[in-house]
mmCIF file of C-alpha atoms and ligand atoms in Angstrom:
data_model
loop_
_atom_site.group_PDB
_atom_site.id
_atom_site.type_symbol
_atom_site.label_atom_id
_atom_site.label_comp_id
_atom_site.label_asym_id
_atom_site.label_seq_id
_atom_site.Cartn_x
_atom_site.Cartn_y
_atom_site.Cartn_z
ATOM 1 C CA MET V 1 -66.560 75.375 -28.485
ATOM 2 C CA SER V 2 -68.140 78.736 -29.054
ATOM 3 C CA ASP V 3 -67.591 81.233 -31.761
ATOM 4 C CA SER V 4 -69.307 84.725 -31.934
ATOM 5 C CA HIS V 5 -69.386 84.379 -35.863
ATOM 6 C CA ILE V 6 -70.536 81.671 -38.088
ATOM 7 C CA ASN V 7 -68.149 80.770 -40.750
ATOM 8 C CA LEU V 8 -70.310 78.408 -42.980
ATOM 9 C CA LEU V 9 -69.381 75.631 -45.418
ATOM 10 C CA VAL V 10 -72.414 74.675 -47.572
ATOM 11 C CA THR V 11 -72.263 71.053 -48.858
ATOM 12 C CA GLY V 12 -74.483 69.769 -51.529
ATOM 13 C CA ALA V 13 -74.133 73.534 -52.643
ATOM 14 C CA LEU V 14 -75.407 73.004 -56.214
ATOM 15 C CA GLY V 15 -78.411 71.156 -54.901
ATOM 16 C CA ARG V 16 -82.111 72.237 -54.376
ATOM 17 C CA MET V 17 -81.496 72.578 -50.788
ATOM 18 C CA GLY V 18 -77.913 73.931 -50.952
ATOM 19 C CA LYS V 19 -79.021 76.644 -53.141
ATOM 20 C CA ALA V 20 -81.906 77.659 -50.737
ATOM 21 C CA VAL V 21 -79.341 77.697 -47.747
ATOM 22 C CA ILE V 22 -77.167 80.062 -49.731
ATOM 23 C CA ASP V 23 -80.017 82.256 -50.860
ATOM 24 C CA CYS V 24 -81.526 82.588 -47.539
ATOM 25 C CA SER V 25 -78.359 83.294 -45.624
ATOM 26 C CA ALA V 26 -77.491 86.129 -48.020
ATOM 27 C CA ASN V 27 -78.682 88.933 -45.985
ATOM 28 C CA ASP V 28 -77.835 87.559 -42.571
ATOM 29 C CA ASP V 29 -75.287 89.464 -40.687
ATOM 30 C CA ALA V 30 -74.591 86.407 -38.481
ATOM 31 C CA ILE V 31 -73.518 84.090 -41.028
ATOM 32 C CA LYS V 32 -70.699 84.375 -43.620
ATOM 33 C CA ILE V 33 -70.642 81.595 -46.263
ATOM 34 C CA VAL V 34 -66.888 80.657 -46.572
ATOM 35 C CA HIS V 35 -67.245 78.018 -48.865
ATOM 36 C CA GLN V 36 -69.556 75.870 -50.930
ATOM 37 C CA ILE V 37 -68.736 72.507 -52.131
ATOM 38 C CA ASP V 38 -70.475 69.730 -54.236
ATOM 39 C CA VAL V 39 -69.484 66.560 -55.896
ATOM 40 C CA GLY V 40 -65.515 66.372 -56.837
ATOM 41 C CA ASP V 41 -64.798 69.218 -54.461
ATOM 42 C CA SER V 42 -61.940 68.731 -51.785
ATOM 43 C CA LEU V 43 -63.809 68.759 -48.403
ATOM 44 C CA LEU V 44 -60.307 69.091 -46.398
ATOM 45 C CA ALA V 45 -59.246 71.941 -48.604
ATOM 46 C CA VAL V 46 -61.899 74.401 -47.324
ATOM 47 C CA LEU V 47 -63.072 72.917 -43.936
ATOM 48 C CA PRO V 48 -60.345 74.537 -41.876
ATOM 49 C CA ASP V 49 -61.729 78.002 -42.936
ATOM 50 C CA CYS V 50 -65.032 77.324 -41.372
ATOM 51 C CA ASN V 51 -66.498 76.730 -37.944
ATOM 52 C CA THR V 52 -69.894 75.237 -38.971
ATOM 53 C CA VAL V 53 -71.341 72.891 -41.819
ATOM 54 C CA ILE V 54 -74.765 73.008 -43.182
ATOM 55 C CA ASP V 55 -74.998 69.797 -45.135
ATOM 56 C CA PHE V 56 -77.685 68.754 -47.494
ATOM 57 C CA SER V 57 -76.006 66.343 -49.826
ATOM 58 C CA PHE V 58 -76.351 62.729 -50.172
ATOM 59 C CA HIS V 59 -76.220 59.906 -47.219
ATOM 60 C CA ALA V 60 -73.076 58.142 -48.574
ATOM 61 C CA PHE V 61 -71.095 61.559 -47.975
ATOM 62 C CA THR V 62 -72.190 61.778 -44.546
ATOM 63 C CA ALA V 63 -69.060 59.184 -43.073
ATOM 64 C CA GLU V 64 -66.547 61.410 -44.650
ATOM 65 C CA LEU V 65 -68.309 64.472 -43.753
ATOM 66 C CA LEU V 66 -68.080 63.237 -39.890
ATOM 67 C CA ARG V 67 -64.649 62.011 -39.935
ATOM 68 C CA ALA V 68 -63.394 65.390 -41.030
ATOM 69 C CA CYS V 69 -65.462 67.304 -38.625
ATOM 70 C CA VAL V 70 -64.507 65.425 -35.657
ATOM 71 C CA ASP V 71 -60.754 65.767 -36.830
ATOM 72 C CA LEU V 72 -60.914 69.520 -36.929
ATOM 73 C CA GLU V 73 -63.754 70.098 -34.035
ATOM 74 C CA LYS V 74 -66.450 71.708 -36.551
ATOM 75 C CA ARG V 75 -70.264 71.864 -35.640
ATOM 76 C CA ILE V 76 -72.677 70.272 -38.310
ATOM 77 C CA VAL V 77 -76.262 70.811 -39.015
ATOM 78 C CA ILE V 78 -77.096 67.703 -41.130
ATOM 79 C CA GLY V 79 -80.256 67.876 -43.257
ATOM 80 C CA THR V 80 -79.485 64.982 -45.660
ATOM 81 C CA THR V 81 -82.000 62.182 -45.107
ATOM 82 C CA GLY V 82 -81.802 58.471 -46.332
ATOM 83 C CA HIS V 83 -79.200 57.075 -43.905
ATOM 84 C CA SER V 84 -78.846 53.357 -43.066
ATOM 85 C CA ASP V 85 -78.695 52.338 -39.643
ATOM 86 C CA ASP V 86 -75.227 52.005 -39.576
ATOM 87 C CA GLU V 87 -74.799 55.504 -41.067
ATOM 88 C CA VAL V 88 -77.072 56.873 -38.095
ATOM 89 C CA LYS V 89 -74.773 55.122 -35.608
ATOM 90 C CA LEU V 90 -71.854 56.922 -37.002
ATOM 91 C CA ILE V 91 -73.589 60.298 -36.454
ATOM 92 C CA GLU V 92 -74.430 59.001 -33.003
ATOM 93 C CA GLU V 93 -70.679 58.278 -32.387
ATOM 94 C CA ALA V 94 -69.394 61.536 -33.895
ATOM 95 C CA SER V 95 -71.878 63.508 -31.613
ATOM 96 C CA LYS V 96 -69.921 62.399 -28.594
ATOM 97 C CA MET V 97 -67.200 64.456 -29.760
ATOM 98 C CA ILE V 98 -68.789 67.497 -31.615
ATOM 99 C CA PRO V 99 -72.248 69.198 -31.526
ATOM 100 C CA ILE V 100 -74.537 68.141 -34.157
ATOM 101 C CA VAL V 101 -78.188 68.948 -35.174
ATOM 102 C CA PHE V 102 -79.743 66.191 -37.158
ATOM 103 C CA ALA V 103 -83.153 66.420 -38.107
ATOM 104 C CA PRO V 104 -85.400 65.013 -41.029
ATOM 105 C CA ASN V 105 -87.213 68.047 -41.600
ATOM 106 C CA TYR V 106 -86.273 71.445 -40.293
ATOM 107 C CA SER V 107 -89.493 73.382 -40.969
ATOM 108 C CA VAL V 108 -91.186 74.707 -37.641
ATOM 109 C CA GLY V 109 -94.425 73.204 -38.792
ATOM 110 C CA VAL V 110 -93.382 69.834 -39.304
ATOM 111 C CA ASN V 111 -91.874 69.898 -35.901
ATOM 112 C CA LEU V 112 -95.200 70.958 -34.594
ATOM 113 C CA LEU V 113 -96.508 67.975 -36.463
ATOM 114 C CA PHE V 114 -94.263 65.611 -34.811
ATOM 115 C CA TRP V 115 -95.313 66.668 -31.335
ATOM 116 C CA MET V 116 -99.055 66.644 -32.268
ATOM 117 C CA SER V 117 -98.899 63.435 -33.816
ATOM 118 C CA GLY V 118 -97.525 61.767 -30.566
ATOM 119 C CA LYS V 119 -100.109 63.591 -28.562
ATOM 120 C CA ALA V 120 -103.146 62.714 -30.994
ATOM 121 C CA SER V 121 -101.874 59.077 -30.795
ATOM 122 C CA GLU V 122 -101.905 58.812 -26.877
ATOM 123 C CA ILE V 123 -105.255 60.519 -26.702
ATOM 124 C CA LEU V 124 -107.173 58.648 -29.470
ATOM 125 C CA GLY V 125 -105.651 55.413 -28.327
ATOM 126 C CA GLU V 126 -105.485 51.749 -29.881
ATOM 127 C CA ASN V 127 -108.874 51.893 -31.288
ATOM 128 C CA PHE V 128 -107.469 54.125 -34.331
ATOM 129 C CA ASP V 129 -105.389 52.690 -36.995
ATOM 130 C CA ILE V 130 -102.598 54.909 -38.010
ATOM 131 C CA GLU V 131 -101.314 55.516 -41.458
ATOM 132 C CA VAL V 132 -98.528 57.868 -42.655
ATOM 133 C CA MET V 133 -98.616 59.265 -46.107
ATOM 134 C CA GLU V 134 -96.083 61.395 -47.876
ATOM 135 C CA MET V 135 -95.579 62.941 -51.241
ATOM 136 C CA HIS V 136 -92.664 64.561 -52.915
ATOM 137 C CA HIS V 137 -91.243 65.789 -56.194
ATOM 138 C CA ARG V 138 -90.247 63.051 -58.620
ATOM 139 C CA LEU V 139 -86.459 63.834 -58.382
ATOM 140 C CA LYS V 140 -86.332 62.648 -54.698
ATOM 141 C CA LYS V 141 -83.894 59.761 -54.281
ATOM 142 C CA ASP V 142 -84.888 58.228 -50.895
ATOM 143 C CA ALA V 143 -88.055 56.816 -49.694
ATOM 144 C CA PRO V 144 -89.925 56.985 -47.266
ATOM 145 C CA SER V 145 -88.800 60.660 -46.505
ATOM 146 C CA GLY V 146 -87.028 61.180 -43.539
ATOM 147 C CA THR V 147 -89.978 62.939 -42.162
ATOM 148 C CA ALA V 148 -92.351 60.227 -42.760
ATOM 149 C CA LYS V 149 -89.933 57.645 -41.102
ATOM 150 C CA ARG V 150 -89.630 60.047 -38.064
ATOM 151 C CA LEU V 151 -93.292 60.412 -37.964
ATOM 152 C CA ALA V 152 -93.914 56.634 -37.815
ATOM 153 C CA GLU V 153 -91.077 56.197 -35.216
ATOM 154 C CA ILE V 154 -93.018 58.870 -32.983
ATOM 155 C CA LEU V 155 -96.304 57.085 -33.299
ATOM 156 C CA ALA V 156 -94.694 53.622 -32.876
ATOM 157 C CA GLU V 157 -92.991 54.750 -29.702
ATOM 158 C CA SER V 158 -96.466 56.440 -28.510
ATOM 159 C CA ARG V 159 -97.802 52.540 -28.547
ATOM 160 C CA GLY V 160 -94.863 50.976 -27.218
ATOM 161 C CA LEU V 161 -94.079 49.336 -30.617
ATOM 162 C CA ILE V 162 -91.114 49.293 -32.706
ATOM 163 C CA TYR V 163 -90.603 51.013 -35.876
ATOM 164 C CA ASN V 164 -88.392 48.211 -37.935
ATOM 165 C CA GLU V 165 -90.946 45.693 -36.734
ATOM 166 C CA HIS V 166 -94.291 47.453 -37.156
ATOM 167 C CA ALA V 167 -93.834 49.991 -40.030
ATOM 168 C CA GLN V 168 -95.505 48.490 -43.179
ATOM 169 C CA HIS V 169 -94.310 50.231 -46.495
ATOM 170 C CA GLY V 170 -96.944 49.966 -48.955
ATOM 171 C CA ARG V 171 -99.442 47.156 -49.377
ATOM 172 C CA ASP V 172 -99.574 44.662 -52.500
ATOM 173 C CA GLY V 173 -101.677 41.351 -53.190
ATOM 174 C CA ILE V 174 -103.567 39.215 -50.820
ATOM 175 C CA ILE V 175 -102.435 40.634 -47.531
ATOM 176 C CA GLY V 176 -105.318 39.673 -45.423
ATOM 177 C CA GLU V 177 -106.701 41.948 -42.711
ATOM 178 C CA ARG V 178 -104.885 44.981 -41.150
ATOM 179 C CA PRO V 179 -103.162 43.658 -38.121
ATOM 180 C CA LYS V 180 -104.011 46.099 -34.881
ATOM 181 C CA ASN V 181 -100.366 47.005 -34.378
ATOM 182 C CA GLU V 182 -99.247 47.939 -38.067
ATOM 183 C CA ILE V 183 -98.314 51.588 -38.963
ATOM 184 C CA GLY V 184 -98.862 51.892 -42.623
ATOM 185 C CA VAL V 185 -96.064 54.291 -44.489
ATOM 186 C CA HIS V 186 -96.783 55.318 -47.967
ATOM 187 C CA ALA V 187 -94.585 57.181 -50.362
ATOM 188 C CA LEU V 188 -96.152 59.038 -53.361
ATOM 189 C CA ARG V 189 -93.693 60.637 -55.970
ATOM 190 C CA GLY V 190 -94.655 63.086 -58.668
ATOM 191 C CA GLY V 191 -94.165 66.542 -60.260
ATOM 192 C CA ASP V 192 -92.585 69.194 -58.010
ATOM 193 C CA VAL V 193 -94.268 68.754 -54.469
ATOM 194 C CA VAL V 194 -91.737 70.397 -52.117
ATOM 195 C CA GLY V 195 -93.132 67.911 -49.246
ATOM 196 C CA ASP V 196 -96.617 66.714 -47.940
ATOM 197 C CA HIS V 197 -97.250 64.574 -44.825
ATOM 198 C CA THR V 198 -100.276 63.307 -43.475
ATOM 199 C CA VAL V 199 -100.986 61.147 -40.401
ATOM 200 C CA THR V 200 -104.472 59.621 -40.569
ATOM 201 C CA TYR V 201 -105.990 58.032 -37.516
ATOM 202 C CA ALA V 202 -108.921 55.587 -38.602
ATOM 203 C CA ALA V 203 -111.496 54.252 -36.143
ATOM 204 C CA VAL V 204 -114.672 52.644 -37.028
ATOM 205 C CA GLY V 205 -117.149 55.499 -37.514
ATOM 206 C CA GLU V 206 -114.495 58.407 -37.619
ATOM 207 C CA ARG V 207 -111.098 59.660 -38.836
ATOM 208 C CA VAL V 208 -108.846 62.231 -37.891
ATOM 209 C CA GLU V 209 -106.137 63.642 -40.089
ATOM 210 C CA LEU V 210 -103.032 65.794 -39.402
ATOM 211 C CA SER V 211 -101.364 67.284 -42.540
ATOM 212 C CA HIS V 212 -98.588 69.699 -43.230
ATOM 213 C CA LYS V 213 -97.653 71.082 -46.518
ATOM 214 C CA ALA V 214 -94.424 72.675 -47.413
ATOM 215 C CA SER V 215 -94.723 74.860 -50.599
ATOM 216 C CA SER V 216 -91.050 76.453 -50.553
ATOM 217 C CA ARG V 217 -87.696 74.835 -49.628
ATOM 218 C CA ASP V 218 -86.932 78.089 -47.890
ATOM 219 C CA THR V 219 -88.730 76.681 -44.917
ATOM 220 C CA PHE V 220 -86.210 74.136 -44.586
ATOM 221 C CA ALA V 221 -83.189 76.352 -45.236
ATOM 222 C CA ASN V 222 -84.171 78.743 -42.725
ATOM 223 C CA GLY V 223 -84.710 76.347 -40.061
ATOM 224 C CA ALA V 224 -81.272 74.707 -40.560
ATOM 225 C CA ILE V 225 -79.708 78.251 -40.604
ATOM 226 C CA ARG V 226 -81.699 78.672 -37.282
ATOM 227 C CA ALA V 227 -80.264 75.477 -36.136
ATOM 228 C CA SER V 228 -76.614 76.410 -36.949
ATOM 229 C CA LYS V 229 -77.141 79.709 -34.765
ATOM 230 C CA TRP V 230 -78.546 77.626 -31.915
ATOM 231 C CA LEU V 231 -75.607 75.277 -31.942
ATOM 232 C CA GLN V 232 -72.993 77.915 -31.598
ATOM 233 C CA ASP V 233 -72.724 77.782 -27.598
ATOM 234 C CA LYS V 234 -73.613 73.999 -27.244
ATOM 235 C CA PRO V 235 -71.445 71.218 -26.289
ATOM 236 C CA ALA V 236 -70.962 68.043 -27.968
ATOM 237 C CA GLY V 237 -74.229 66.179 -28.504
ATOM 238 C CA LEU V 238 -76.868 64.952 -30.876
ATOM 239 C CA TYR V 239 -79.532 67.330 -31.194
ATOM 240 C CA ASP V 240 -82.583 67.620 -33.229
ATOM 241 C CA MET V 241 -84.895 70.400 -34.382
ATOM 242 C CA GLN V 242 -86.989 69.646 -31.290
ATOM 243 C CA ASP V 243 -84.152 70.854 -29.220
ATOM 244 C CA VAL V 244 -83.605 73.856 -31.316
ATOM 245 C CA LEU V 245 -87.412 74.964 -31.093
ATOM 246 C CA GLU V 246 -87.491 73.886 -27.427
ATOM 247 C CA LEU V 247 -90.534 71.434 -28.152
ATOM 248 C CA LYS V 248 -89.171 68.712 -25.640
HETATM 249 P P1 NAD S 301 -80.218 67.378 -54.569
HETATM 250 O O1 NAD S 301 -80.377 66.208 -55.494
HETATM 251 O O2 NAD S 301 -80.987 68.611 -55.444
HETATM 252 O O3 NAD S 301 -79.083 68.101 -54.112
HETATM 253 C C1 NAD S 301 -78.048 67.251 -53.452
HETATM 254 C C2 NAD S 301 -76.692 67.781 -53.768
HETATM 255 O O4 NAD S 301 -75.817 67.062 -53.102
HETATM 256 C C3 NAD S 301 -76.250 67.790 -55.460
HETATM 257 O O5 NAD S 301 -75.996 68.798 -55.914
HETATM 258 C C4 NAD S 301 -75.076 66.506 -55.286
HETATM 259 O O6 NAD S 301 -74.234 66.896 -56.321
HETATM 260 C C5 NAD S 301 -74.580 66.976 -54.062
HETATM 261 N N1 NAD S 301 -73.765 65.896 -53.497
HETATM 262 C C6 NAD S 301 -73.839 64.640 -53.452
HETATM 263 N N2 NAD S 301 -72.731 63.768 -53.040
HETATM 264 C C7 NAD S 301 -72.098 64.744 -52.604
HETATM 265 C C8 NAD S 301 -70.698 64.641 -52.084
HETATM 266 N N3 NAD S 301 -70.069 63.671 -52.045
HETATM 267 N N4 NAD S 301 -70.195 65.835 -51.713
HETATM 268 C C9 NAD S 301 -70.654 67.160 -51.846
HETATM 269 N N5 NAD S 301 -71.731 67.352 -52.569
HETATM 270 C C10 NAD S 301 -72.533 66.033 -52.959
HETATM 271 O O7 NAD S 301 -81.221 67.113 -53.191
HETATM 272 P P2 NAD S 301 -81.901 68.151 -52.300
HETATM 273 O O8 NAD S 301 -83.268 68.201 -52.693
HETATM 274 O O9 NAD S 301 -81.331 69.421 -52.164
HETATM 275 O O10 NAD S 301 -81.939 67.276 -50.855
HETATM 276 C C11 NAD S 301 -80.720 66.960 -50.447
HETATM 277 C C12 NAD S 301 -80.757 66.036 -49.086
HETATM 278 O O11 NAD S 301 -81.639 67.084 -48.091
HETATM 279 C C13 NAD S 301 -81.755 64.882 -49.470
HETATM 280 O O12 NAD S 301 -81.238 63.735 -48.550
HETATM 281 C C14 NAD S 301 -83.183 65.123 -49.137
HETATM 282 O O13 NAD S 301 -83.918 64.356 -48.535
HETATM 283 C C15 NAD S 301 -82.629 66.259 -47.769
HETATM 284 N N6 NAD S 301 -83.704 67.196 -47.450
HETATM 285 C C16 NAD S 301 -83.969 67.147 -46.093
HETATM 286 C C17 NAD S 301 -84.797 68.227 -45.464
HETATM 287 C C18 NAD S 301 -84.822 68.588 -44.047
HETATM 288 O O14 NAD S 301 -85.524 69.476 -43.713
HETATM 289 N N7 NAD S 301 -84.049 67.927 -43.345
HETATM 290 C C19 NAD S 301 -85.329 69.231 -46.643
HETATM 291 C C20 NAD S 301 -85.202 68.852 -47.846
HETATM 292 C C21 NAD S 301 -84.462 67.850 -48.433
#
C-alpha cells in the first residue's frame, strides 16, 4: 500500500477539527482534499475516490468507518476520542489489515508531555502522588479527554498499575485518605479552552507540575496532516503520534 499523492477524505468536516484540517491543508501541495463529509452524507459514495481518511468526528461513527476502509483498503488517521473498550478493539482488529494512526492528541508538545510524564514518574518514584487535570471548552462531549486518559495510562504503566483499576475520576463525599496507588483524573469544562493538561506529582515537602496548553486547534490539525503523510509508505499496523515523531 503506497501512493505518491494523498487524496484525502475529511470526516466530521463541519466540526471544529474538521474545519481546521481543511484550512491547514489548503496550501499543502502534497494533499488534495477530494471529499469532505459530515452527518447524513454517504461514506461509501465518496471513499473509493480517496486513499486516506482524516477523521475527527464522533466515536460511534468509527465502526462504520473501519469497515469501509478495510473493505476498500484505505489508510486512516483517527483523531476522534471517547471510544469504549470495544470500539478500541475494533480499531486494533482493523489495523491488522490497513495502516492506522490513532492518537488521542496530535500536537507535538503533548506528545513530548507523554514522554516526559512517564520519565518523571520513574525518576520521582512512589513517594510522589500523581494527579492528572484537564480543561476543555464547554462543548466537549467526552470526559476525561483522550489525552488525560492516555497520560493516566502512561503514569499507571510507569508504576506497574492498571488504568481501569487505579484511575480515580473526581472525588466527592467522605472518601477517606488517598490510597497510595491511586491516579486522580479530573476534567474541568468551560468557555472556549482548546485543551490544557497538567500532571502533578506531589510529595511531602515538594510538588512538580508538567503542563501543556494548546491555544489553537491548528496544532492538532497540522499533526494529523503530518501523520497522514508519514502513513503513506507504512504497512498495515496500529501507530500513534509517538511513532510519527519517532519518540519511541
Ligand atoms: P465537533 O463536535 O465540533 O465536530 C464533530 C463533527 O463530526 C460534527 O460536525 C458532527 O456533525 C460530525 N459527525 C458526527 N457523527 C458523524 C458521522 N456519523 N459521520 C460524519 N460526521 C459526523 O467536535 P471537534 O471539537 O471537532 O472534535 C471532534 C473529535 O475529535 C472529538 O472526539 C474530540 O475529542 C477529538 N479531538 C481530538 C484531538 C486530537 O488531537 N486527537 C484534538 C481535538 C479534538
